[in-house]
PDB file of C-alpha atoms in Angstrom:
ATOM      1  CA  MET Q  13      16.627 -19.683  45.835  1.00  0.00           C
ATOM      2  CA  ILE Q  14      13.754 -18.113  44.406  1.00  0.00           C
ATOM      3  CA  SER Q  15      10.598 -17.640  46.194  1.00  0.00           C
ATOM      4  CA  LYS Q  16       7.211 -17.447  43.958  1.00  0.00           C
ATOM      5  CA  LYS Q  17       3.487 -17.894  45.852  1.00  0.00           C
ATOM      6  CA  LEU Q  18       1.559 -20.074  43.826  1.00  0.00           C
ATOM      7  CA  THR Q  19      -1.570 -18.136  41.487  1.00  0.00           C
ATOM      8  CA  SER Q  20      -5.123 -19.123  42.207  1.00  0.00           C
ATOM      9  CA  LYS Q  21      -5.263 -21.816  40.329  1.00  0.00           C
ATOM     10  CA  ALA Q  22      -2.185 -23.130  41.825  1.00  0.00           C
ATOM     11  CA  GLY Q  23       0.183 -22.171  38.524  1.00  0.00           C
ATOM     12  CA  ILE Q  24       3.620 -21.126  38.990  1.00  0.00           C
ATOM     13  CA  THR Q  25       6.012 -18.989  36.411  1.00  0.00           C
ATOM     14  CA  ILE Q  26       9.589 -20.200  35.891  1.00  0.00           C
ATOM     15  CA  PRO Q  27      11.413 -16.512  36.071  1.00  0.00           C
ATOM     16  CA  LYS Q  28      13.288 -15.919  33.058  1.00  0.00           C
ATOM     17  CA  ALA Q  29      16.329 -15.534  33.256  1.00  0.00           C
ATOM     18  CA  LEU Q  30      16.543 -18.620  35.466  1.00  0.00           C
ATOM     19  CA  ARG Q  31      14.354 -20.775  32.629  1.00  0.00           C
ATOM     20  CA  ALA Q  32      17.540 -19.780  30.398  1.00  0.00           C
ATOM     21  CA  ASP Q  33      20.123 -20.301  33.112  1.00  0.00           C
ATOM     22  CA  LEU Q  34      18.665 -23.788  32.638  1.00  0.00           C
ATOM     23  CA  GLY Q  35      18.854 -23.832  28.779  1.00  0.00           C
ATOM     24  CA  TRP Q  36      14.268 -24.259  29.697  1.00  0.00           C
ATOM     25  CA  GLN Q  37      12.117 -22.983  26.574  1.00  0.00           C
ATOM     26  CA  PRO Q  38       8.818 -21.975  25.950  1.00  0.00           C
ATOM     27  CA  SER Q  39       6.491 -25.090  25.261  1.00  0.00           C
ATOM     28  CA  MET Q  40       9.017 -27.896  26.705  1.00  0.00           C
ATOM     29  CA  ALA Q  41       7.832 -30.905  29.076  1.00  0.00           C
ATOM     30  CA  VAL Q  42       8.734 -31.411  32.151  1.00  0.00           C
ATOM     31  CA  ASP Q  43       7.955 -33.946  34.967  1.00  0.00           C
ATOM     32  CA  LEU Q  44       6.574 -33.402  38.333  1.00  0.00           C
ATOM     33  CA  ALA Q  45       8.565 -36.022  41.127  1.00  0.00           C
ATOM     34  CA  PRO Q  46       6.791 -34.565  44.871  1.00  0.00           C
ATOM     35  CA  GLN Q  47       9.378 -35.500  47.277  1.00  0.00           C
ATOM     36  CA  GLU Q  48       8.107 -37.041  50.854  1.00  0.00           C
ATOM     37  CA  ASP Q  49       9.313 -34.181  52.913  1.00  0.00           C
ATOM     38  CA  GLY Q  50       6.699 -32.756  50.878  1.00  0.00           C
ATOM     39  CA  SER Q  51       9.083 -30.574  48.484  1.00  0.00           C
ATOM     40  CA  LEU Q  52       8.956 -30.169  44.579  1.00  0.00           C
ATOM     41  CA  ILE Q  53      11.391 -31.472  41.872  1.00  0.00           C
ATOM     42  CA  ILE Q  54      11.316 -30.063  38.428  1.00  0.00           C
ATOM     43  CA  ARG Q  55      13.681 -31.314  36.249  1.00  0.00           C
ATOM     44  CA  PRO Q  56      12.783 -32.263  32.274  1.00  0.00           C
ATOM     45  CA  HIS Q  57      11.262 -34.593  31.044  1.00  0.00           C
ATOM     46  CA  ILE Q  58      12.446 -37.565  30.249  1.00  0.00           C
ATOM     47  CA  ASP Q  59      10.513 -40.158  28.520  1.00  0.00           C
ATOM     48  CA  LEU Q  60       9.767 -43.586  30.309  1.00  0.00           C
ATOM     49  CA  CYS Q  61       9.412 -47.487  29.018  1.00  0.00           C
ATOM     50  CA  ARG Q  62       5.824 -47.626  30.046  1.00  0.00           C
ATOM     51  CA  PHE Q  63       5.722 -50.749  30.994  1.00  0.00           C
ATOM     52  CA  CYS Q  64       8.843 -51.190  33.213  1.00  0.00           C
ATOM     53  CA  GLY Q  65       9.298 -48.001  33.875  1.00  0.00           C
ATOM     54  CA  THR Q  66      13.373 -47.163  32.183  1.00  0.00           C
ATOM     55  CA  HIS Q  67      14.688 -44.818  30.103  1.00  0.00           C
ATOM     56  CA  GLU Q  68      17.160 -46.679  28.362  1.00  0.00           C
ATOM     57  CA  ASN Q  69      16.657 -47.251  24.725  1.00  0.00           C
ATOM     58  CA  VAL Q  70      13.272 -45.840  24.563  1.00  0.00           C
ATOM     59  CA  HIS Q  71      11.394 -45.831  21.356  1.00  0.00           C
ATOM     60  CA  LYS Q  72       7.580 -43.540  21.248  1.00  0.00           C
ATOM     61  CA  TYR Q  73       4.968 -45.707  19.551  1.00  0.00           C
ATOM     62  CA  LYS Q  74       1.949 -43.691  18.860  1.00  0.00           C
ATOM     63  CA  ASP Q  75       2.123 -41.769  21.335  1.00  0.00           C
ATOM     64  CA  VAL Q  76       3.160 -44.412  23.783  1.00  0.00           C
ATOM     65  CA  CYS Q  77       6.960 -44.635  24.466  1.00  0.00           C
ATOM     66  CA  VAL Q  78       8.344 -48.244  24.815  1.00  0.00           C
ATOM     67  CA  CYS Q  79      12.250 -49.681  25.720  1.00  0.00           C
ATOM     68  CA  SER Q  80      13.955 -52.512  23.114  1.00  0.00           C
ATOM     69  CA  GLU Q  81      14.171 -55.358  25.991  1.00  0.00           C
ATOM     70  CA  LYS Q  82      10.319 -55.483  25.691  1.00  0.00           C
ATOM     71  CA  MET Q  83       9.890 -54.235  22.815  1.00  0.00           C
ATOM     72  CA  LYS Q  84      11.293 -57.473  21.558  1.00  0.00           C
ATOM     73  CA  GLU Q  85       8.957 -59.614  24.890  1.00  0.00           C
ATOM     74  CA  VAL Q  86       5.712 -58.269  22.511  1.00  0.00           C
ATOM     75  CA  ILE Q  87       6.832 -58.572  19.145  1.00  0.00           C
TER      76      ILE Q  87
END
């Protein structure tokens, strides 16, 4: 486990070696998932449907993510 302190602006730097091990690149999007126990999960971003929350068959249209099922309802 690696321990880090938050900066004065509540930021944190993920060590280069850890980013390399995870295959994370500069400017990549991540999702922050707060947990009930006060911990925080950081994972690569996954596009989710804005309407139902699924991650399957999601398409982006003008920065809005919509799954195929909801797209059929709209069209």
